[in-house]
Amino acid sequence: MEPPRTQNDSLTPSQRQAVAARGNVLVMAGAGTGKTKTLVARCLDCLDRERASLDELLIVTFTEAAAAEMRQRLRRELEKKSAAAPADDHWPCQLALFDIAHIGTLHSFCLRLVREHFHELGLDPQLAILDEGEARQLANETLDEQFQAHYAGEDEFSLAVQNLIQIHGGGRDEKIRALILRLHNYSQTCPDAAGWLANQIEKFSATEPADWQRWLLAAIKDWRDEWLPVLGTPISRSASSSPGDEQADREIGVPADNEKAAELAGILQCLKNNFTRELAAEVLEQILSADGNWPAKRKTILRKPLEDLFDEAEFLASLCVVKNGTDPLAEDWTWVRGQMESLLRLAQEFAETFAQRKRNDGVVDFHDLEQFALKLLWDFPADKPAAVAEVWRNKLRFVFVDEYQDINAAQDKII
């Protein structure tokens, strides 16, 4: 009688490599290439070669259906292993542990953590999970109450909210409500949702656009690095640049006999690394001035390959050049920051009110499961794993995550 065939017998060489690799391993493969089969085989390999126990594995799938399929396949392979080696009690032990194995969605793992530590979180031990429709309805009810309170309010913040609705909603609040929900949903995908919102409010309460200033200079540097090779001038590449980038840029460059390109390259080379905004403004103005001085009867042929450069320089100059004491970047910042701060404070207020309402009702949504799990696992003030995380680190030897490309920042932090 032949022994039962195992999954490893049908693996391709690249799949075997993925199965046998150790350490932190990322496997990239397209649809229908046997990712689930390979993941199961890798789990079995860890149980076999490392003699790991099934309860030392955390296997995270993206959907409940994928978790069910994973459990079914893994159990079937464990049964084959047990039948093939009746003298080895390791495999019957794994089958005995199967019902308590950590195989499921990340939300199911988070729910387990939350229920085990409900007292630390101040939650109802019999908490219920809202589906997406129920969570949306409760969120809308919370928004209704929030906006009604601000319509009736006469304090400074309520007046700012009313002004925001007039300016950006044309007197209607639908757009503002939608933005609040988008901000809330995004913040909930961050490792520290409340901290992210507080940080954004702090940034927009500043009188100077520090981030905008930095981003503008970074954009001008990237623009310079993009155009110098096109103009026929090599640039000093950073260590992160890929080999061949410069050659690829040259292949799409302007003709070598374009004297205007050489002139512009000379101007751009004045922007050494760590240049100031003042120097950038001067260089941009020189480039725009160069657009007004062309050899007779050659403007059309010389300018055609450079028209994008001039258009981009004009846009960057509109943000960078200070004229008659007027800073366009600071003007934009002054105009937008008060309204952005009001919007962010509305989102912060909504998050707190929504959270309290769910707590009072003894319910949580899927975002809550992630955020509560993070509160248990990570000590944010100390920026280190919490005691609960250390317990789980000692329990688990291997963590497997299916469809990792769909993991958000909060989920990544949990893992």
GROMACS .gro file of C-alpha atoms in nm:
model
  415
    1MET     CA    1   0.000   0.000   0.000
    2GLU     CA    2   0.149   0.339  -0.103
    3PRO     CA    3   0.163   0.619   0.155
    4PRO     CA    4  -0.081   0.907   0.098
    5ARG     CA    5   0.047   1.184  -0.125
    6THR     CA    6   0.123   1.508   0.056
    7GLN     CA    7   0.089   1.862  -0.071
    8ASN     CA    8   0.465   1.901  -0.108
    9ASP     CA    9   0.464   1.639  -0.383
   10SER     CA   10   0.286   1.877  -0.622
   11LEU     CA   11   0.473   2.201  -0.544
   12THR     CA   12   0.675   2.388  -0.804
   13PRO     CA   13   1.041   2.475  -0.731
   14SER     CA   14   0.951   2.838  -0.647
   15GLN     CA   15   0.671   2.720  -0.416
   16ARG     CA   16   0.914   2.484  -0.241
   17GLN     CA   17   1.151   2.775  -0.194
   18ALA     CA   18   0.870   2.979  -0.033
   19VAL     CA   19   0.783   2.686   0.193
   20ALA     CA   20   1.139   2.623   0.311
   21ALA     CA   21   1.245   2.986   0.365
   22ARG     CA   22   1.279   3.110   0.722
   23GLY     CA   23   1.277   3.454   0.878
   24ASN     CA   24   1.045   3.730   0.755
   25VAL     CA   25   0.932   3.615   0.413
   26LEU     CA   26   0.715   3.797   0.157
   27VAL     CA   27   0.569   3.579  -0.117
   28MET     CA   28   0.436   3.758  -0.426
   29ALA     CA   29   0.219   3.565  -0.670
   30GLY     CA   30  -0.073   3.627  -0.902
   31ALA     CA   31  -0.425   3.489  -0.880
   32GLY     CA   32  -0.458   3.117  -0.938
   33THR     CA   33  -0.092   3.038  -0.875
   34GLY     CA   34  -0.147   2.828  -0.563
   35LYS     CA   35  -0.086   3.078  -0.283
   36THR     CA   36  -0.320   2.903  -0.038
   37LYS     CA   37  -0.168   2.564  -0.116
   38THR     CA   38   0.178   2.708  -0.059
   39LEU     CA   39   0.072   2.873   0.266
   40VAL     CA   40  -0.067   2.543   0.395
   41ALA     CA   41   0.253   2.364   0.293
   42ARG     CA   42   0.461   2.626   0.473
   43CYS     CA   43   0.256   2.581   0.791
   44LEU     CA   44   0.309   2.205   0.773
   45ASP     CA   45   0.681   2.255   0.714
   46CYS     CA   46   0.707   2.464   1.031
   47LEU     CA   47   0.515   2.200   1.225
   48ASP     CA   48   0.741   1.929   1.083
   49ARG     CA   49   1.095   2.068   1.057
   50GLU     CA   50   1.070   2.302   1.358
   51ARG     CA   51   0.847   2.059   1.552
   52ALA     CA   52   0.629   2.360   1.629
   53SER     CA   53   0.290   2.315   1.788
   54LEU     CA   54  -0.025   2.427   1.606
   55ASP     CA   55  -0.117   2.663   1.890
   56GLU     CA   56   0.215   2.842   1.830
   57LEU     CA   57   0.100   2.951   1.485
   58LEU     CA   58  -0.114   3.256   1.406
   59ILE     CA   59  -0.269   3.228   1.060
   60VAL     CA   60  -0.449   3.541   0.941
   61THR     CA   61  -0.674   3.545   0.634
   62PHE     CA   62  -0.856   3.834   0.468
   63THR     CA   63  -1.208   3.685   0.474
   64GLU     CA   64  -1.401   3.428   0.677
   65ALA     CA   65  -1.441   3.217   0.362
   66ALA     CA   66  -1.063   3.209   0.317
   67ALA     CA   67  -1.023   3.111   0.682
   68ALA     CA   68  -1.270   2.823   0.640
   69GLU     CA   69  -1.083   2.702   0.332
   70MET     CA   70  -0.752   2.729   0.514
   71ARG     CA   71  -0.880   2.526   0.809
   72GLN     CA   72  -1.023   2.260   0.580
   73ARG     CA   73  -0.702   2.221   0.379
   74LEU     CA   74  -0.476   2.222   0.683
   75ARG     CA   75  -0.685   1.963   0.866
   76ARG     CA   76  -0.686   1.738   0.561
   77GLU     CA   77  -0.306   1.756   0.534
   78LEU     CA   78  -0.263   1.692   0.908
   79GLU     CA   79  -0.477   1.381   0.874
   80LYS     CA   80  -0.254   1.262   0.586
   81LYS     CA   81   0.057   1.325   0.796
   82SER     CA   82  -0.089   1.134   1.087
   83ALA     CA   83  -0.185   0.839   0.865
   84ALA     CA   84   0.156   0.831   0.697
   85ALA     CA   85   0.348   0.821   1.027
   86PRO     CA   86   0.137   0.633   1.285
   87ALA     CA   87   0.435   0.597   1.520
   88ASP     CA   88   0.487   0.975   1.539
   89ASP     CA   89   0.253   1.116   1.805
   90HIS     CA   90   0.334   1.474   1.695
   91TRP     CA   91   0.065   1.472   1.426
   92PRO     CA   92  -0.222   1.332   1.639
   93CYS     CA   93  -0.132   1.603   1.893
   94GLN     CA   94  -0.171   1.871   1.624
   95LEU     CA   95  -0.509   1.731   1.527
   96ALA     CA   96  -0.612   1.744   1.893
   97LEU     CA   97  -0.513   2.113   1.904
   98PHE     CA   98  -0.695   2.196   1.583
   99ASP     CA   99  -1.012   2.336   1.740
  100ILE     CA  100  -0.815   2.596   1.938
  101ALA     CA  101  -0.579   2.687   1.654
  102HIS     CA  102  -0.544   3.059   1.575
  103ILE     CA  103  -0.678   3.049   1.218
  104GLY     CA  104  -0.913   3.325   1.105
  105THR     CA  105  -0.943   3.688   1.003
  106LEU     CA  106  -0.743   3.954   1.184
  107HIS     CA  107  -1.072   4.090   1.320
  108SER     CA  108  -1.150   3.755   1.479
  109PHE     CA  109  -0.811   3.760   1.651
  110CYS     CA  110  -0.871   4.119   1.766
  111LEU     CA  111  -1.214   4.020   1.899
  112ARG     CA  112  -1.051   3.743   2.100
  113LEU     CA  113  -0.808   3.992   2.254
  114VAL     CA  114  -1.084   4.241   2.331
  115ARG     CA  115  -1.306   3.981   2.496
  116GLU     CA  116  -1.017   3.846   2.704
  117HIS     CA  117  -0.931   4.197   2.827
  118PHE     CA  118  -1.271   4.372   2.823
  119HIS     CA  119  -1.223   4.489   3.183
  120GLU     CA  120  -0.899   4.672   3.095
  121LEU     CA  121  -1.077   4.849   2.810
  122GLY     CA  122  -1.387   4.931   3.014
  123LEU     CA  123  -1.614   4.741   2.773
  124ASP     CA  124  -1.929   4.535   2.816
  125PRO     CA  125  -1.824   4.166   2.835
  126GLN     CA  126  -2.123   4.077   2.616
  127LEU     CA  127  -2.038   4.333   2.347
  128ALA     CA  128  -2.192   4.287   2.002
  129ILE     CA  129  -2.031   4.349   1.663
  130LEU     CA  130  -2.200   4.597   1.430
  131ASP     CA  131  -2.204   4.505   1.064
  132GLU     CA  132  -2.120   4.777   0.810
  133GLY     CA  133  -2.483   4.879   0.760
  134GLU     CA  134  -2.553   4.908   1.131
  135ALA     CA  135  -2.231   5.104   1.189
  136ARG     CA  136  -2.320   5.343   0.904
  137GLN     CA  137  -2.668   5.403   1.045
  138LEU     CA  138  -2.534   5.474   1.394
  139ALA     CA  139  -2.268   5.705   1.249
  140ASN     CA  140  -2.532   5.902   1.059
  141GLU     CA  141  -2.747   5.935   1.369
  142THR     CA  142  -2.444   6.063   1.560
  143LEU     CA  143  -2.372   6.316   1.283
  144ASP     CA  144  -2.735   6.434   1.289
  145GLU     CA  145  -2.712   6.512   1.660
  146GLN     CA  146  -2.369   6.672   1.620
  147PHE     CA  147  -2.477   6.909   1.342
  148GLN     CA  148  -2.803   7.002   1.512
  149ALA     CA  149  -2.605   7.103   1.820
  150HIS     CA  150  -2.375   7.326   1.612
  151TYR     CA  151  -2.664   7.482   1.422
  152ALA     CA  152  -2.814   7.585   1.754
  153GLY     CA  153  -2.480   7.685   1.907
  154GLU     CA  154  -2.342   8.037   1.930
  155ASP     CA  155  -1.994   7.959   2.063
  156GLU     CA  156  -1.681   8.022   1.854
  157PHE     CA  157  -1.649   7.664   1.730
  158SER     CA  158  -2.017   7.635   1.630
  159LEU     CA  159  -1.991   7.961   1.436
  160ALA     CA  160  -1.679   7.826   1.261
  161VAL     CA  161  -1.872   7.510   1.169
  162GLN     CA  162  -2.159   7.715   1.030
  163ASN     CA  163  -1.910   7.922   0.827
  164LEU     CA  164  -1.749   7.603   0.694
  165ILE     CA  165  -2.088   7.475   0.576
  166GLN     CA  166  -2.168   7.806   0.407
  167ILE     CA  167  -1.833   7.827   0.223
  168HIS     CA  168  -1.775   7.463   0.125
  169GLY     CA  169  -2.125   7.323   0.128
  170GLY     CA  170  -2.321   7.612  -0.018
  171GLY     CA  171  -2.533   7.613   0.296
  172ARG     CA  172  -2.587   7.236   0.294
  173ASP     CA  173  -2.398   6.996   0.518
  174GLU     CA  174  -2.386   6.681   0.300
  175LYS     CA  175  -2.033   6.748   0.172
  176ILE     CA  176  -1.901   6.826   0.519
  177ARG     CA  177  -2.062   6.514   0.665
  178ALA     CA  178  -1.902   6.305   0.391
  179LEU     CA  179  -1.561   6.459   0.461
  180ILE     CA  180  -1.595   6.391   0.833
  181LEU     CA  181  -1.672   6.025   0.766
  182ARG     CA  182  -1.378   5.999   0.524
  183LEU     CA  183  -1.144   6.153   0.780
  184HIS     CA  184  -1.279   5.927   1.052
  185ASN     CA  185  -1.248   5.611   0.844
  186TYR     CA  186  -0.894   5.702   0.739
  187SER     CA  187  -0.785   5.786   1.093
  188GLN     CA  188  -0.915   5.448   1.209
  189THR     CA  189  -0.670   5.276   0.974
  190CYS     CA  190  -0.379   5.451   1.150
  191PRO     CA  191  -0.206   5.281   1.444
  192ASP     CA  192  -0.303   5.570   1.676
  193ALA     CA  193  -0.629   5.712   1.539
  194ALA     CA  194  -0.679   5.978   1.808
  195GLY     CA  195  -0.312   6.072   1.793
  196TRP     CA  196  -0.323   6.115   1.415
  197LEU     CA  197  -0.620   6.354   1.434
  198ALA     CA  198  -0.462   6.552   1.719
  199ASN     CA  199  -0.139   6.582   1.520
  200GLN     CA  200  -0.324   6.711   1.212
  201ILE     CA  201  -0.511   6.970   1.421
  202GLU     CA  202  -0.183   7.087   1.572
  203LYS     CA  203  -0.027   7.124   1.224
  204PHE     CA  204  -0.316   7.333   1.092
  205SER     CA  205  -0.319   7.553   1.400
  206ALA     CA  206   0.035   7.671   1.318
  207THR     CA  207   0.071   8.013   1.157
  208GLU     CA  208   0.344   7.899   0.914
  209PRO     CA  209   0.307   7.619   0.654
  210ALA     CA  210   0.621   7.430   0.759
  211ASP     CA  211   0.523   7.108   0.582
  212TRP     CA  212   0.423   7.294   0.266
  213GLN     CA  213   0.758   7.475   0.260
  214ARG     CA  214   0.945   7.146   0.289
  215TRP     CA  215   0.728   6.971   0.030
  216LEU     CA  216   0.774   7.259  -0.216
  217LEU     CA  217   1.153   7.239  -0.196
  218ALA     CA  218   1.139   6.860  -0.228
  219ALA     CA  219   0.918   6.894  -0.538
  220ILE     CA  220   1.160   7.143  -0.696
  221LYS     CA  221   1.453   6.911  -0.624
  222ASP     CA  222   1.269   6.617  -0.785
  223TRP     CA  223   1.184   6.839  -1.083
  224ARG     CA  224   1.549   6.939  -1.118
  225ASP     CA  225   1.664   6.577  -1.098
  226GLU     CA  226   1.410   6.478  -1.363
  227TRP     CA  227   1.507   6.746  -1.613
  228LEU     CA  228   1.888   6.765  -1.589
  229PRO     CA  229   1.942   6.427  -1.757
  230VAL     CA  230   1.680   6.512  -2.020
  231LEU     CA  231   1.871   6.832  -2.096
  232GLY     CA  232   2.184   6.625  -2.145
  233THR     CA  233   2.349   6.694  -1.808
  234PRO     CA  234   2.433   6.404  -1.573
  235ILE     CA  235   2.327   6.452  -1.211
  236SER     CA  236   2.466   6.305  -0.892
  237ARG     CA  237   2.240   6.007  -0.824
  238SER     CA  238   2.151   5.905  -0.470
  239ALA     CA  239   2.235   5.560  -0.341
  240SER     CA  240   1.869   5.464  -0.375
  241SER     CA  241   1.861   5.525  -0.750
  242SER     CA  242   1.838   5.223  -0.973
  243PRO     CA  243   2.124   5.141  -1.210
  244GLY     CA  244   2.042   5.256  -1.561
  245ASP     CA  245   1.807   5.538  -1.453
  246GLU     CA  246   2.035   5.805  -1.598
  247GLN     CA  247   2.069   5.621  -1.926
  248ALA     CA  248   1.691   5.580  -1.948
  249ASP     CA  249   1.652   5.955  -1.893
  250ARG     CA  250   1.907   6.035  -2.165
  251GLU     CA  251   1.720   5.819  -2.415
  252ILE     CA  252   1.419   6.050  -2.390
  253GLY     CA  253   1.627   6.370  -2.375
  254VAL     CA  254   1.616   6.666  -2.612
  255PRO     CA  255   1.841   6.671  -2.920
  256ALA     CA  256   2.207   6.734  -2.843
  257ASP     CA  257   2.221   7.039  -3.076
  258ASN     CA  258   1.947   7.225  -2.882
  259GLU     CA  259   2.142   7.527  -2.751
  260LYS     CA  260   1.848   7.637  -2.534
  261ALA     CA  261   1.858   7.304  -2.349
  262ALA     CA  262   2.225   7.362  -2.268
  263GLU     CA  263   2.142   7.711  -2.139
  264LEU     CA  264   1.861   7.579  -1.918
  265ALA     CA  265   2.082   7.299  -1.788
  266GLY     CA  266   2.337   7.559  -1.679
  267ILE     CA  267   2.069   7.751  -1.492
  268LEU     CA  268   1.930   7.437  -1.324
  269GLN     CA  269   2.277   7.331  -1.211
  270CYS     CA  270   2.279   7.634  -0.981
  271LEU     CA  271   2.034   7.440  -0.761
  272LYS     CA  272   2.284   7.245  -0.556
  273ASN     CA  273   2.155   7.008  -0.287
  274ASN     CA  274   2.011   7.177   0.024
  275PHE     CA  275   1.926   7.492  -0.172
  276THR     CA  276   1.708   7.761  -0.017
  277ARG     CA  277   1.367   7.875  -0.131
  278GLU     CA  278   1.517   8.213  -0.226
  279LEU     CA  279   1.767   8.048  -0.461
  280ALA     CA  280   1.494   7.825  -0.607
  281ALA     CA  281   1.280   8.132  -0.678
  282GLU     CA  282   1.573   8.305  -0.850
  283VAL     CA  283   1.647   8.001  -1.068
  284LEU     CA  284   1.281   7.959  -1.167
  285GLU     CA  285   1.260   8.324  -1.270
  286GLN     CA  286   1.577   8.286  -1.478
  287ILE     CA  287   1.424   7.986  -1.656
  288LEU     CA  288   1.104   8.179  -1.731
  289SER     CA  289   1.311   8.474  -1.857
  290ALA     CA  290   1.499   8.238  -2.088
  291ASP     CA  291   1.165   8.158  -2.254
  292GLY     CA  292   1.159   8.508  -2.395
  293ASN     CA  293   1.495   8.496  -2.569
  294TRP     CA  294   1.520   8.265  -2.872
  295PRO     CA  295   1.745   8.249  -3.180
  296ALA     CA  296   1.583   8.393  -3.489
  297LYS     CA  297   1.349   8.152  -3.672
  298ARG     CA  298   1.436   7.861  -3.439
  299LYS     CA  299   1.196   7.917  -3.150
  300THR     CA  300   0.939   7.657  -3.260
  301ILE     CA  301   1.184   7.371  -3.314
  302LEU     CA  302   1.390   7.450  -3.004
  303ARG     CA  303   1.099   7.512  -2.766
  304LYS     CA  304   0.881   7.210  -2.858
  305PRO     CA  305   1.078   6.952  -2.649
  306LEU     CA  306   1.107   7.206  -2.364
  307GLU     CA  307   0.747   7.326  -2.337
  308ASP     CA  308   0.669   7.098  -2.040
  309LEU     CA  309   0.972   7.233  -1.855
  310PHE     CA  310   0.852   7.592  -1.900
  311ASP     CA  311   0.494   7.503  -1.797
  312GLU     CA  312   0.617   7.327  -1.483
  313ALA     CA  313   0.858   7.610  -1.400
  314GLU     CA  314   0.572   7.859  -1.427
  315PHE     CA  315   0.360   7.654  -1.185
  316LEU     CA  316   0.644   7.609  -0.934
  317ALA     CA  317   0.729   7.980  -0.955
  318SER     CA  318   0.365   8.068  -0.879
  319LEU     CA  319   0.413   7.897  -0.542
  320CYS     CA  320   0.777   7.981  -0.473
  321VAL     CA  321   0.840   8.339  -0.583
  322VAL     CA  322   0.764   8.611  -0.327
  323LYS     CA  323   0.668   8.941  -0.495
  324ASN     CA  324   0.611   9.277  -0.326
  325GLY     CA  325   0.622   9.106   0.011
  326THR     CA  326   0.343   8.865  -0.085
  327ASP     CA  327   0.412   8.496  -0.024
  328PRO     CA  328   0.166   8.283  -0.231
  329LEU     CA  329   0.227   7.975  -0.018
  330ALA     CA  330   0.158   8.165   0.303
  331GLU     CA  331  -0.153   8.323   0.147
  332ASP     CA  332  -0.294   7.980   0.057
  333TRP     CA  333  -0.209   7.851   0.404
  334THR     CA  334  -0.380   8.143   0.576
  335TRP     CA  335  -0.690   8.093   0.366
  336VAL     CA  336  -0.720   7.718   0.419
  337ARG     CA  337  -0.584   7.641   0.764
  338GLY     CA  338  -0.874   7.779   0.968
  339GLN     CA  339  -1.129   7.583   0.768
  340MET     CA  340  -0.916   7.269   0.779
  341GLU     CA  341  -0.878   7.302   1.154
  342SER     CA  342  -1.257   7.333   1.190
  343LEU     CA  343  -1.310   7.024   0.974
  344LEU     CA  344  -1.053   6.823   1.169
  345ARG     CA  345  -1.200   6.932   1.503
  346LEU     CA  346  -1.542   6.821   1.377
  347ALA     CA  347  -1.393   6.481   1.288
  348GLN     CA  348  -1.230   6.460   1.632
  349GLU     CA  349  -1.557   6.552   1.805
  350PHE     CA  350  -1.744   6.297   1.595
  351ALA     CA  351  -1.492   6.022   1.678
  352GLU     CA  352  -1.526   6.086   2.052
  353THR     CA  353  -1.907   6.107   2.043
  354PHE     CA  354  -1.942   5.803   1.818
  355ALA     CA  355  -1.709   5.601   2.042
  356GLN     CA  356  -1.903   5.696   2.354
  357ARG     CA  357  -2.235   5.608   2.192
  358LYS     CA  358  -2.108   5.264   2.091
  359ARG     CA  359  -1.965   5.209   2.438
  360ASN     CA  360  -2.302   5.301   2.596
  361ASP     CA  361  -2.482   5.061   2.359
  362GLY     CA  362  -2.234   4.778   2.425
  363VAL     CA  363  -2.137   4.751   2.057
  364VAL     CA  364  -1.818   4.784   1.850
  365ASP     CA  365  -1.747   4.805   1.478
  366PHE     CA  366  -1.457   4.648   1.286
  367HIS     CA  367  -1.240   4.959   1.324
  368ASP     CA  368  -1.293   4.947   1.701
  369LEU     CA  369  -1.164   4.591   1.715
  370GLU     CA  370  -0.836   4.700   1.558
  371GLN     CA  371  -0.800   5.013   1.771
  372PHE     CA  372  -0.885   4.832   2.097
  373ALA     CA  373  -0.640   4.554   2.007
  374LEU     CA  374  -0.370   4.816   1.953
  375LYS     CA  375  -0.443   4.972   2.293
  376LEU     CA  376  -0.380   4.630   2.445
  377LEU     CA  377  -0.072   4.546   2.239
  378TRP     CA  378   0.118   4.873   2.216
  379ASP     CA  379   0.229   5.122   2.482
  380PHE     CA  380   0.210   5.442   2.274
  381PRO     CA  381   0.362   5.683   2.532
  382ALA     CA  382   0.663   5.452   2.576
  383ASP     CA  383   0.658   5.346   2.207
  384LYS     CA  384   0.708   4.980   2.284
  385PRO     CA  385   0.507   4.656   2.303
  386ALA     CA  386   0.270   4.632   2.599
  387ALA     CA  387   0.257   4.341   2.844
  388VAL     CA  388  -0.022   4.171   2.646
  389ALA     CA  389   0.193   4.177   2.333
  390GLU     CA  390   0.484   4.021   2.520
  391VAL     CA  391   0.259   3.738   2.635
  392TRP     CA  392   0.154   3.668   2.275
  393ARG     CA  393   0.511   3.698   2.150
  394ASN     CA  394   0.604   3.421   2.391
  395LYS     CA  395   0.307   3.210   2.276
  396LEU     CA  396   0.362   3.240   1.902
  397ARG     CA  397   0.655   3.118   1.696
  398PHE     CA  398   0.519   3.184   1.347
  399VAL     CA  399   0.274   3.435   1.200
  400PHE     CA  400   0.124   3.381   0.854
  401VAL     CA  401  -0.074   3.655   0.677
  402ASP     CA  402  -0.267   3.595   0.356
  403GLU     CA  403  -0.332   3.887   0.114
  404TYR     CA  404  -0.088   4.115   0.295
  405GLN     CA  405  -0.122   4.384   0.027
  406ASP     CA  406  -0.468   4.461   0.170
  407ILE     CA  407  -0.339   4.521   0.523
  408ASN     CA  408  -0.371   4.882   0.648
  409ALA     CA  409  -0.127   5.059   0.881
  410ALA     CA  410  -0.321   4.977   1.198
  411GLN     CA  411  -0.341   4.608   1.106
  412ASP     CA  412   0.028   4.607   1.018
  413LYS     CA  413   0.106   4.752   1.361
  414ILE     CA  414  -0.097   4.476   1.528
  415ILE     CA  415   0.094   4.209   1.337
   0.00000   0.00000   0.00000
